[in-house]
Short mmCIF file of C-alpha atoms and ligand atoms in Angstrom, two decimals:
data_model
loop_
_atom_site.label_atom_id
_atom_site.label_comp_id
_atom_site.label_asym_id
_atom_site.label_seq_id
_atom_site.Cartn_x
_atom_site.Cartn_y
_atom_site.Cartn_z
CA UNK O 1 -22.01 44.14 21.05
CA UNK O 2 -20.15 45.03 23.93
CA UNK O 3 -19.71 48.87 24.88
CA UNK O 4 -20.91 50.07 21.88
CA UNK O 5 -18.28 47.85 19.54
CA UNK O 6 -19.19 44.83 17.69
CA UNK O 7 -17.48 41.69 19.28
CA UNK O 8 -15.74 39.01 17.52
CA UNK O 9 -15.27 35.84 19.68
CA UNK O 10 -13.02 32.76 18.64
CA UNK O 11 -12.00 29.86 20.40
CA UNK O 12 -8.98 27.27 20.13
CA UNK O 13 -8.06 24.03 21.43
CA UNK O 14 -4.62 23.70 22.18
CA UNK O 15 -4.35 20.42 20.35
CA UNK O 16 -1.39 19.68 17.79
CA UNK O 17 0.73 22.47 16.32
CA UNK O 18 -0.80 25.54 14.65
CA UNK O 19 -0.01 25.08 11.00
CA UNK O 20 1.10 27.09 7.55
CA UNK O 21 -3.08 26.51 6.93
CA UNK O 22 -4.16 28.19 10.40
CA UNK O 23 -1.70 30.85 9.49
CA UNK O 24 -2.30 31.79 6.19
CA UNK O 25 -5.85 30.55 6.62
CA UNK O 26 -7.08 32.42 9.21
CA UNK O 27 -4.82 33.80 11.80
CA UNK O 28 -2.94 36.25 9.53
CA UNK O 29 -5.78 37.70 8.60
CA UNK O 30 -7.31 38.96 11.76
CA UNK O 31 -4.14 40.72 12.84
CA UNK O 32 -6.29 44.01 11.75
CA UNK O 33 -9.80 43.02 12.77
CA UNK O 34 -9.40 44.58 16.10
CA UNK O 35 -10.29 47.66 14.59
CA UNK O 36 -13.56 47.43 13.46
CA UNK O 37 -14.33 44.80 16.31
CA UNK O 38 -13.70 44.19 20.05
CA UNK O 39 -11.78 40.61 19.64
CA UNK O 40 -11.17 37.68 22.15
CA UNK O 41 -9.24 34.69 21.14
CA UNK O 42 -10.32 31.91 23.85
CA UNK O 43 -7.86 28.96 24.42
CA UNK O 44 -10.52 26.70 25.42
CA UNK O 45 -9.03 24.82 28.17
CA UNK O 46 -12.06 23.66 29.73
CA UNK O 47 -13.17 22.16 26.23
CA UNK O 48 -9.70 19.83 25.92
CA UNK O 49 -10.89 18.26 28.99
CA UNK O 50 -13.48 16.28 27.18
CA UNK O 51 -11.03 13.97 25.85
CA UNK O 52 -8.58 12.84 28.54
CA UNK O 53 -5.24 14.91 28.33
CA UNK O 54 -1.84 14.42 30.34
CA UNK O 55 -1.77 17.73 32.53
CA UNK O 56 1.21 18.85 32.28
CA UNK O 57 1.07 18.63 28.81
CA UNK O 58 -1.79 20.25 28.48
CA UNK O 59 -0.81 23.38 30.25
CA UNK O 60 2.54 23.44 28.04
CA UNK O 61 0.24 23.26 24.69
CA UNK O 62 -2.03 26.21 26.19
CA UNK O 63 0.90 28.04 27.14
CA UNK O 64 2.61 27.74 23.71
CA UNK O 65 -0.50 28.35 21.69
CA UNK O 66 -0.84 31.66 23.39
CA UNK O 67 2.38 32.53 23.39
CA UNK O 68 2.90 31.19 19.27
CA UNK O 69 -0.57 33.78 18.64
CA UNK O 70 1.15 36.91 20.37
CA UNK O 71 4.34 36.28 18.24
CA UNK O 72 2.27 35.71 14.91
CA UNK O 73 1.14 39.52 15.48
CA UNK O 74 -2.14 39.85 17.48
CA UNK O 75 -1.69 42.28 19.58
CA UNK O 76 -2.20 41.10 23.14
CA UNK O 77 -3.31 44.61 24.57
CA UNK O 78 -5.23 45.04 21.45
CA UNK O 79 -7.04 41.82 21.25
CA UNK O 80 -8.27 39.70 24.35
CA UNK O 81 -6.20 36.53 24.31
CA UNK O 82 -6.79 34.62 27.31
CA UNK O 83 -7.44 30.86 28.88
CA UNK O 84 -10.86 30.09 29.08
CA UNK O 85 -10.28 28.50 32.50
CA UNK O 86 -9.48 31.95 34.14
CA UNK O 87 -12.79 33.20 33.75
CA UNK O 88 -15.92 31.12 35.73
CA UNK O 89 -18.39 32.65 33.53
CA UNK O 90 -17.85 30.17 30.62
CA UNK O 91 -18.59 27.08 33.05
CA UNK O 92 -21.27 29.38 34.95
CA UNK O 93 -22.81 29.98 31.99
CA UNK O 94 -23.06 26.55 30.42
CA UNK O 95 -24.72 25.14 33.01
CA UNK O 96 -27.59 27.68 32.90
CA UNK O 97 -27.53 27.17 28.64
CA UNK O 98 -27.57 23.21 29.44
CA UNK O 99 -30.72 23.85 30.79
CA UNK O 100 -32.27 25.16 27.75
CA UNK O 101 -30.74 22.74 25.21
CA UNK O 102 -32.51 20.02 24.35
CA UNK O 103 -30.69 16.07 24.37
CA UNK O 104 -32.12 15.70 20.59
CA UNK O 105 -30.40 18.96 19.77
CA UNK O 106 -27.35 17.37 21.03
CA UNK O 107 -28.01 13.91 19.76
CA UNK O 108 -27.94 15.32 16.09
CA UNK O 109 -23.99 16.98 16.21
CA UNK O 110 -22.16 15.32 14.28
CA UNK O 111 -18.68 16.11 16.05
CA UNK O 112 -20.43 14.35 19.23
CA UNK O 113 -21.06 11.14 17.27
CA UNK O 114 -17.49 11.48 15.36
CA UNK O 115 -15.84 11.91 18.69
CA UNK O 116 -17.83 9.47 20.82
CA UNK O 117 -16.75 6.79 17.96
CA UNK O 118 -13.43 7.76 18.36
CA UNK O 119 -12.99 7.89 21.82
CA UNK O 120 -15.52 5.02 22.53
CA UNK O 121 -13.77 4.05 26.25
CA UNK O 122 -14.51 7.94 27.22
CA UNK O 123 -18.11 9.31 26.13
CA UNK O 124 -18.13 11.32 29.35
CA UNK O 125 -21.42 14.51 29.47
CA UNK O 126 -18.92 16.62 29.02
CA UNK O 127 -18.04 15.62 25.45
CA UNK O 128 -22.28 15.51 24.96
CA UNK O 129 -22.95 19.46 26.08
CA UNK O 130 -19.02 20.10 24.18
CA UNK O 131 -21.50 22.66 21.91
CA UNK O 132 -23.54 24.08 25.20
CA UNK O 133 -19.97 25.49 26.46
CA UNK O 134 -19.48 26.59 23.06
CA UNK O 135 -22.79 28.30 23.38
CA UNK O 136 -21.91 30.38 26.38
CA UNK O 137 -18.50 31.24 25.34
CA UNK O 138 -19.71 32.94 22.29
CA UNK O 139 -23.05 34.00 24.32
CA UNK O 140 -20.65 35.33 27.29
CA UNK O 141 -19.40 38.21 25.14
CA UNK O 142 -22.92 39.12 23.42
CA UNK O 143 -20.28 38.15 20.27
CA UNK O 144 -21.90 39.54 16.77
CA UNK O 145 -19.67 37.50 14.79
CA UNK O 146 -18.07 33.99 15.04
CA UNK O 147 -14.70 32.96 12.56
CA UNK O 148 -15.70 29.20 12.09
CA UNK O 149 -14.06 27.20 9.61
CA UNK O 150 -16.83 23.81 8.08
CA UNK O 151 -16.40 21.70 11.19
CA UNK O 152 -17.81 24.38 13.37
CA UNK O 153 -21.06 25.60 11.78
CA UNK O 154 -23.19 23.18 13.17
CA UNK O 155 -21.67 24.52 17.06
CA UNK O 156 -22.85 28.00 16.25
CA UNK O 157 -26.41 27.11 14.65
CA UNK O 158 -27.12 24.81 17.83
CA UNK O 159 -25.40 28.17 19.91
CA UNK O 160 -27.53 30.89 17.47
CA UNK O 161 -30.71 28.29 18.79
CA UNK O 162 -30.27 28.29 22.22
CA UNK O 163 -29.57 31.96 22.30
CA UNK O 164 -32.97 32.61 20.20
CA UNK O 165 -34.59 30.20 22.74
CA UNK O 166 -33.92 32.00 25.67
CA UNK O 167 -34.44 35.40 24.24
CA UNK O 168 -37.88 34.41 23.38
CA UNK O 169 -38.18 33.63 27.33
CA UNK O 170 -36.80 36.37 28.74
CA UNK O 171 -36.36 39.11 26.24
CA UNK O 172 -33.15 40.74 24.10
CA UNK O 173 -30.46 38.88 26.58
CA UNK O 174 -27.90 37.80 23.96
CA UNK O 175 -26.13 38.90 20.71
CA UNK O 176 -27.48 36.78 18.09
CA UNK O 177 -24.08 35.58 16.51
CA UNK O 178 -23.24 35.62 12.82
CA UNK O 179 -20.59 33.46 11.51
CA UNK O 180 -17.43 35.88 10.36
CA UNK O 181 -17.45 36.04 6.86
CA UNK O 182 -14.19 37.97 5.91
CA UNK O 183 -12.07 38.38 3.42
CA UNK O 184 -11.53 35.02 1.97
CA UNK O 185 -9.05 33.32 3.65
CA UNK O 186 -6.56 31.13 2.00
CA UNK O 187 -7.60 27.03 2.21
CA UNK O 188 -3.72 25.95 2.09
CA UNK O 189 -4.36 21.88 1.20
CA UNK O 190 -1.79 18.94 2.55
CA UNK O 191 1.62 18.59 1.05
CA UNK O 192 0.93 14.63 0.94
CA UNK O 193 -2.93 14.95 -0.52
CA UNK O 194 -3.25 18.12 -2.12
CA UNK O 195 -6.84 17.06 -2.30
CA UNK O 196 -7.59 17.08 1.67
CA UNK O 197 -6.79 20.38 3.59
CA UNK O 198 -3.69 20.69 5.82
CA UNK O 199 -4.51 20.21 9.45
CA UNK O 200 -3.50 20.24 12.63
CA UNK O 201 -4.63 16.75 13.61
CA UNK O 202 -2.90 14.75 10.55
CA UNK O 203 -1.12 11.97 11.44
CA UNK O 204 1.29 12.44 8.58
CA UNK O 205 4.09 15.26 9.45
CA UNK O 206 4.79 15.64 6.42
CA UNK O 207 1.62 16.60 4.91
CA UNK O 208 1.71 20.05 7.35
CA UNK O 209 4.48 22.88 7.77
CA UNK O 210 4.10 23.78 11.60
CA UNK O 211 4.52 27.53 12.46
CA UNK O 212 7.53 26.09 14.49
CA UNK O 213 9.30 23.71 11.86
CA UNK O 214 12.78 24.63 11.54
CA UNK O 215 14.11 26.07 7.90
CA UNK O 216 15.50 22.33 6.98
CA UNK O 217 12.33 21.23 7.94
CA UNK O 218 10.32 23.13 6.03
CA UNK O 219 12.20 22.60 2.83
CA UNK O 220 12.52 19.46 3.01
CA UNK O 221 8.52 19.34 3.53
CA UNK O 222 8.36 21.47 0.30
CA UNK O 223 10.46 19.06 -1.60
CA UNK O 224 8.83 16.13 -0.85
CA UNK O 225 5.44 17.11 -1.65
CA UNK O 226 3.01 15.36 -3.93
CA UNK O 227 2.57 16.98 -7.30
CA UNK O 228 1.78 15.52 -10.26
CA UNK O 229 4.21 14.18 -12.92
CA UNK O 230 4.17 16.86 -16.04
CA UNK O 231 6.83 19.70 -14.61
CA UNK O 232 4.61 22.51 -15.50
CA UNK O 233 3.89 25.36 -13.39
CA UNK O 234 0.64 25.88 -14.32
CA UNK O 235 -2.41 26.96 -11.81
CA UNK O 236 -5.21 24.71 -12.90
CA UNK O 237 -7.62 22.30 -10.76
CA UNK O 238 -6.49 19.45 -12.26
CA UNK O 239 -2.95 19.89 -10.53
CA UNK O 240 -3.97 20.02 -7.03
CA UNK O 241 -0.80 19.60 -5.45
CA UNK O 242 1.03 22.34 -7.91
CA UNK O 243 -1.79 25.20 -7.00
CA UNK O 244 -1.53 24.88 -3.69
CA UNK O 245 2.29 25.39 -3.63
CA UNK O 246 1.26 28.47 -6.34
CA UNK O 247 -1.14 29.52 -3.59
CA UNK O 248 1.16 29.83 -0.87
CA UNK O 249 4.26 31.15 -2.85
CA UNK O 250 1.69 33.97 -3.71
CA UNK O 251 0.30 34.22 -0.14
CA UNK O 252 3.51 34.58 1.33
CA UNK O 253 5.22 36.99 -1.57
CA UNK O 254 2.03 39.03 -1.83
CA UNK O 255 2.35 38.48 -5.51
CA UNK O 256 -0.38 37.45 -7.74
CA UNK O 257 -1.00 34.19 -9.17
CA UNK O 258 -0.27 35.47 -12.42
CA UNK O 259 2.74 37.08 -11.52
CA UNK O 260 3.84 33.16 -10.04
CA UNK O 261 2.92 31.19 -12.97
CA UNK O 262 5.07 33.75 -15.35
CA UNK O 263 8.03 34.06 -12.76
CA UNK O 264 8.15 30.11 -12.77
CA UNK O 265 7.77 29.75 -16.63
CA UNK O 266 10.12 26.86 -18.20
CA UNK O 267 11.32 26.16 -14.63
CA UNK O 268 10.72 22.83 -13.56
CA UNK O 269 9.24 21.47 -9.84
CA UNK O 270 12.15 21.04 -8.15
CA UNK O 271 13.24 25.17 -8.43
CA UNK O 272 9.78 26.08 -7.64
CA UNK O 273 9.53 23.82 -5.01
CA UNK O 274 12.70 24.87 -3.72
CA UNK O 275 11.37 28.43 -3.79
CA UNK O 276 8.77 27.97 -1.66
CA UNK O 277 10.03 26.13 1.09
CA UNK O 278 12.50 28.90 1.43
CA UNK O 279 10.21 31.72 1.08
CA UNK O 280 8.20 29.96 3.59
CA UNK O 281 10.80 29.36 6.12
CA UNK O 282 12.04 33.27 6.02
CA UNK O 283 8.15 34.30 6.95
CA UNK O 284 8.22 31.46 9.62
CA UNK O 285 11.88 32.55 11.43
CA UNK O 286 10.68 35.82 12.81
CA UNK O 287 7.58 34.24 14.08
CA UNK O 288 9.89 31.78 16.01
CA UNK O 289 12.41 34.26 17.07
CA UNK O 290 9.59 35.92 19.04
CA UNK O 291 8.29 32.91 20.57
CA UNK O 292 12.12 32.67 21.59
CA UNK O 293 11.98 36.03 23.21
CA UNK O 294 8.57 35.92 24.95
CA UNK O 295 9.72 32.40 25.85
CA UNK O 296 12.67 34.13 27.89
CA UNK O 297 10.15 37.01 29.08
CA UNK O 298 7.97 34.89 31.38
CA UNK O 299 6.73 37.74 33.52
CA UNK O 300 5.82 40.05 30.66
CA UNK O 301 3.34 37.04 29.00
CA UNK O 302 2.12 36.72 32.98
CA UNK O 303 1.17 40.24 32.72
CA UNK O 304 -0.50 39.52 29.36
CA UNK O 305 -2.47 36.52 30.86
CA UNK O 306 -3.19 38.24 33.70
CA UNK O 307 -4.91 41.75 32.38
CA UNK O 308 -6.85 39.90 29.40
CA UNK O 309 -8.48 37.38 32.06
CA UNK O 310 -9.52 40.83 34.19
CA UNK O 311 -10.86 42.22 30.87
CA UNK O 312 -12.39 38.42 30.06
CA UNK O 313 -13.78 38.42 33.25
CA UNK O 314 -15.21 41.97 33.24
CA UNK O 315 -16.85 41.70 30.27
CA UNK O 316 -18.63 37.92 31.36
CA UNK O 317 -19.73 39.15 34.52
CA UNK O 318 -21.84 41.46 33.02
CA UNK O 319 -23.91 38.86 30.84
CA UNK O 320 -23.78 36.38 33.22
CA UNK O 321 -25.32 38.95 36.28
CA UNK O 322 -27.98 39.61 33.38
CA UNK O 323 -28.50 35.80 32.87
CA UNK O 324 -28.59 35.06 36.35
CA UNK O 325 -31.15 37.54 37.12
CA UNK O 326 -33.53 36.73 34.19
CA UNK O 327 -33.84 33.27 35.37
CA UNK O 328 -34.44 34.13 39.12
CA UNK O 329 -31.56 33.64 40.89
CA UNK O 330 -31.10 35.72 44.23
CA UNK O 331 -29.14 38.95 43.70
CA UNK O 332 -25.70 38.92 45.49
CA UNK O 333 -25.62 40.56 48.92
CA UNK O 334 -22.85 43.33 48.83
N1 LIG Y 401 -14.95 23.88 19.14
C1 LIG Y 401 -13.98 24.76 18.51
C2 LIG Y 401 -12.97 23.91 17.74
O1 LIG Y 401 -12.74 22.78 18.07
C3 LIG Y 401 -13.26 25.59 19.52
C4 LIG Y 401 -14.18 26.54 20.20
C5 LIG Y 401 -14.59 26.50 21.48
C6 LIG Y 401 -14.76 27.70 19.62
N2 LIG Y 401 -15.39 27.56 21.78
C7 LIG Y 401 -15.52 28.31 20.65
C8 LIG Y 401 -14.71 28.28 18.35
C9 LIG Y 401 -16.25 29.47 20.42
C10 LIG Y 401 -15.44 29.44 18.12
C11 LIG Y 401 -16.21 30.02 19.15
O2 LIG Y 401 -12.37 24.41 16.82
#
């Protein structure tokens, strides 16, 4: 809760391409949430770091990631959208929360041991306390709710523990946070295995539409996808790869499922298919024109960065004065 309005934090690595999933999934539906809650959308720069990353690189994805959510239709004036690195609180923060996290806690995420087996030449601390920073970025903003897909909910039980840990110390400090349970967003599956969900991270590029994928691209991604031999539009578990197309023809015509299944009748994959890719590619193009133009407008997304990491930084002060008081560090001398 932060002046009186419920605050909903998120956080995103700037990893891979954003994808038809994250769209339709999630993103799309929080272009409205900013008016029941006070939102910041975190590209969590500091987080990337955990895993070595080619800097310039780096600061292109972070760049375009921002950039890709302002033209997807949160409003950046509306809606804090900032790097995570701009504000000191986060890292300020963590280390305080590191100190009231326990290594067992940590020993038990399963991302940790995932990661650490993945990246075995690189199991640096800062992959370890990965869910301590996660802790204080939510913490930071006293955030009442949390949008966290599967992968996640074990990051915002450990940061919901450590936050009931040190209130029990010191008193009401934090926001306990909830995990953001909206309207149910859209699971959009891979175009290659209908039965796994499209990410981000696949190494198959033809299993995910990207937000940027050209028109050709995204048809031809929408022709080639699996489905299953019988040529019937029909919206049924069994045909995994066929209701998923039916899901996101309906997602992005706003018509029902119904309404699909009957306007496909006695038409065969390939016009359906066909369909799809193009209906997809017409949401996609104005999405990329607007990259395009804030592309061109450097100084305007400058301004952007700049006010939302004053507001970011505003806002994390506060908690972290709090925090820093509670545990007996000096006040500042003005
Ligand atoms: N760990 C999250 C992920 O990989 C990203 C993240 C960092 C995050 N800080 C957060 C998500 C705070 C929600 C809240 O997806």
């Amino acid at each position: 809760m932060l002046d009186g309005k419920k605050t909903l934090f998120s956080g995103m690595q700037a990893t891979g391409n954003l994808t038809l999933g994250n769209y339709l999934g999630a993103l799309n539906n929080w272009l409205t949430l900013n008016e029941e809650y006070e939102c910041f959308y975190c590209v969590v720069d500091l987080h990337s770091i955990t895993i070595r990353q080619d800097p310039a690189e780096l600061r292109k994805r972070a760049r375009a990631l921002l950039t890709l959510y302002i033209a997807a239709g949160l409003d950046p004036v509306k809606n804090c959208i900032y790097y995570q690195s701009h504000v000191s609180g986060h890292a300020e923060l963590s280390w305080i929360l590191n100190c009231f996290t326990y290594m067992g806690e940590l020993n038990r995420m399963t991302q940790f041991k995932d990661k650490a087996a993945k990246h075995s030449d690189n199991i640096n601390a800062g992959l370890f306390t990965y869910p301590v920073l996660m802790a204080a970025d939510i913490l930071l903003f006293q955030s009442d709710v949390v949008p966290v897909g599967a992968d996640q909910k074990q990051h915002l039980e450990i940061a919901r523990d450590i936050a009931e840990r040190f209130n029990g110390i010191y008193g009401n400090v934090f926001t306990i946070p909830e995990p953001y349970i909206g309207k149910v967003g859209a699971k959009i599956m891979s175009l290659q295995e209908p039965s796994k969900k499209m990410s981000k991270s696949d190494e198959n590029v033809n299993a995910s539409i990207y937000l940027m994928d050209d028109p050709d691209t995204v048809i031809r991604k929408f022709k080639r996808a699996v489905t299953d031999s019988d040529n019937q539009i029909i919206y049924t578990d069994d045909k995994p790869g066929i209701k998923n197309l039916i899901d996101i023809y309906s997602l992005t015509t706003n018509k029902t499922v119904e309404e699909v299944v009957k306007e496909f009748d006695g038409k065969g994959y390939g016009d359906f298919k066909m369909a799809v890719g193009e209906t997809v590619a017409s949401i996609l193009k104005p999405i990329q024109d607007r990259v395009a133009d804030l592309n061109k407008d450097k100084a305007y997304v400058d301004g952007i960065i700049k006010d939302n990491a004053e507001k970011a930084n505003y806002y994390a002060t506060k908690t972290l004065r709090k925090v820093q008081k509670k545990v007996g560090f000096p006040e500042k001398i003005r």
